[in-house]
Short mmCIF file of C-alpha atoms in Angstrom, two decimals:
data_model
loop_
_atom_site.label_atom_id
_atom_site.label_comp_id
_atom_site.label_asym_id
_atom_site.label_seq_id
_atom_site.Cartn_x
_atom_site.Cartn_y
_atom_site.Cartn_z
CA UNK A 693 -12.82 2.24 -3.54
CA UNK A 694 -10.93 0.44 -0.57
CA UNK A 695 -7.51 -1.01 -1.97
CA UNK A 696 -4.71 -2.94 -0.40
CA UNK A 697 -1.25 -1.62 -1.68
CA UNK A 698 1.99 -4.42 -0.87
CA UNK A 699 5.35 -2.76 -1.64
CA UNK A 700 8.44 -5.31 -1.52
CA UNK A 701 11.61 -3.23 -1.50
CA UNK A 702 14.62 -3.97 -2.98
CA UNK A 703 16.94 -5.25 -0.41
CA UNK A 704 20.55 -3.43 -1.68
CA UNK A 705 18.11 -0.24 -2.36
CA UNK A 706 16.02 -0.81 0.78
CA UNK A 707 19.33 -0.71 3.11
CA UNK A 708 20.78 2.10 1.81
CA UNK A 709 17.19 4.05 2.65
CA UNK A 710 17.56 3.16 5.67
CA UNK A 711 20.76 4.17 6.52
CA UNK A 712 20.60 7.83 5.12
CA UNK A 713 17.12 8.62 6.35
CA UNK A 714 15.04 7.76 2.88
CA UNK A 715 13.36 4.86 4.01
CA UNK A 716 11.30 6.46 6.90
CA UNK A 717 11.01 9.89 5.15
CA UNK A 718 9.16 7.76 2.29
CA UNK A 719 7.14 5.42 4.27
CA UNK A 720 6.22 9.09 6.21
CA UNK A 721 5.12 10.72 3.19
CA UNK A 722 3.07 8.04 1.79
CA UNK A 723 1.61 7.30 4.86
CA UNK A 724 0.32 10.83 5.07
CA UNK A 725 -0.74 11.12 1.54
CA UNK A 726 -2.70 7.68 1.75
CA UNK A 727 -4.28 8.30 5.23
CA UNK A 728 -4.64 4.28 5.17
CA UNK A 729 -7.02 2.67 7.34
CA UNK A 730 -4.74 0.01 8.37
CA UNK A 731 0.03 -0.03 7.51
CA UNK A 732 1.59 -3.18 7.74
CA UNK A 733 5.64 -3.52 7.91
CA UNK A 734 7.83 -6.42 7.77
CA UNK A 735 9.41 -9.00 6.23
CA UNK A 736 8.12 -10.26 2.90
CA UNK A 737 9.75 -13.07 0.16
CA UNK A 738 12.81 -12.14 2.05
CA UNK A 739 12.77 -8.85 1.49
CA UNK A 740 11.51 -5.43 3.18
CA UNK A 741 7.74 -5.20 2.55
CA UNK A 742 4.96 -2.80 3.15
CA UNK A 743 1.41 -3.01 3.26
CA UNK A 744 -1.40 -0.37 2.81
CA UNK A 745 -5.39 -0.69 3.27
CA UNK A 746 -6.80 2.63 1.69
CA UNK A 747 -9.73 4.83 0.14
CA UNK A 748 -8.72 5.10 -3.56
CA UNK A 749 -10.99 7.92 -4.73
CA UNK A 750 -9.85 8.17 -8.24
CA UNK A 751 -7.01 6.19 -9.69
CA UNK A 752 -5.45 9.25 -11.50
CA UNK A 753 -3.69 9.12 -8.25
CA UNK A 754 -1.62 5.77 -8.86
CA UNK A 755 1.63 7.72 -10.49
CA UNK A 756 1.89 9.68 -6.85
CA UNK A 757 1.40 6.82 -4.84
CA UNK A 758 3.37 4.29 -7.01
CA UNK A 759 6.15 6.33 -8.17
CA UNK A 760 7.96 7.03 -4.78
CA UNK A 761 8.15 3.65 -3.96
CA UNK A 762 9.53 2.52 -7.10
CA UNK A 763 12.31 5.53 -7.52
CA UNK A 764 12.89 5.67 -3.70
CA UNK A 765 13.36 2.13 -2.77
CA UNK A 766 13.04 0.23 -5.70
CA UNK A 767 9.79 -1.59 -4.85
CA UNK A 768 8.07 -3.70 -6.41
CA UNK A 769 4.45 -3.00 -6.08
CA UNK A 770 0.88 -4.57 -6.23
CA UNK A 771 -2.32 -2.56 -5.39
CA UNK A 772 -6.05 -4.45 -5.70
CA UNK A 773 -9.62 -4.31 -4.46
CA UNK A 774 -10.25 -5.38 -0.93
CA UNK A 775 -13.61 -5.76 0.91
CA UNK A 776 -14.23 -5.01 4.73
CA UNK A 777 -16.55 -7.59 6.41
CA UNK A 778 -19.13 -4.66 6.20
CA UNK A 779 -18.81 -4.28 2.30
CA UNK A 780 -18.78 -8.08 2.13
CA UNK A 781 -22.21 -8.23 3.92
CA UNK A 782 -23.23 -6.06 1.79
CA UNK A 783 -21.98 -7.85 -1.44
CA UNK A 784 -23.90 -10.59 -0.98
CA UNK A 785 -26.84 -9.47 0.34
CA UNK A 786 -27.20 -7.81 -3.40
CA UNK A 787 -26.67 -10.92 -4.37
CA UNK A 788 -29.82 -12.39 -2.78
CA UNK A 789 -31.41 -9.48 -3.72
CA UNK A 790 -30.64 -9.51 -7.78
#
């Protein structure tokens, strides 16, 4: 299932990560774990944020993905459903069709 992941980091925890290397080394990581289809960085409620558009196979894989950003930088996380226009075409044409 495609899913958007936003991370907003904690500011104090956020510029201390980026000073001693965590920040990048974390972002690195999840990136490569995620192999997202689309990363977002940049401001966000005034604070560091991150977005993530990715293939959630299973969601026994939440903890992994989650955890990191919450220990590492404390972020504060949302993850959700999200449609490409392809899967929205094909939404509702199973909708005309039911």
């Amino acid at each position: 299932m495609r899913v958007m992941l936003r991370a907003r980091m904690d500011t104090q925890v956020s510029n201390e990560a980026v000073k001693n290397g965590t920040l990048l080394k974390v972002m690195e990581s999840t990136m490569e774990r995620l192999k997202p289809e689309a990363a977002y960085f940049g401001p966000s409620e005034g604070g560091r944020a991150c977005t993530f558009v990715f293939d959630m196979a299973d969601s026994s894989v939440l903890p992994t993905i989650a955890e990191p950003l919450f220990e590492e930088l404390g972020a504060e996380i949302e993850i959700q459903p999200v449609m490409n226009r392809e899967d929205m075409q094909k939404g509702l044409a199973a909708l005309q069709h039911g």
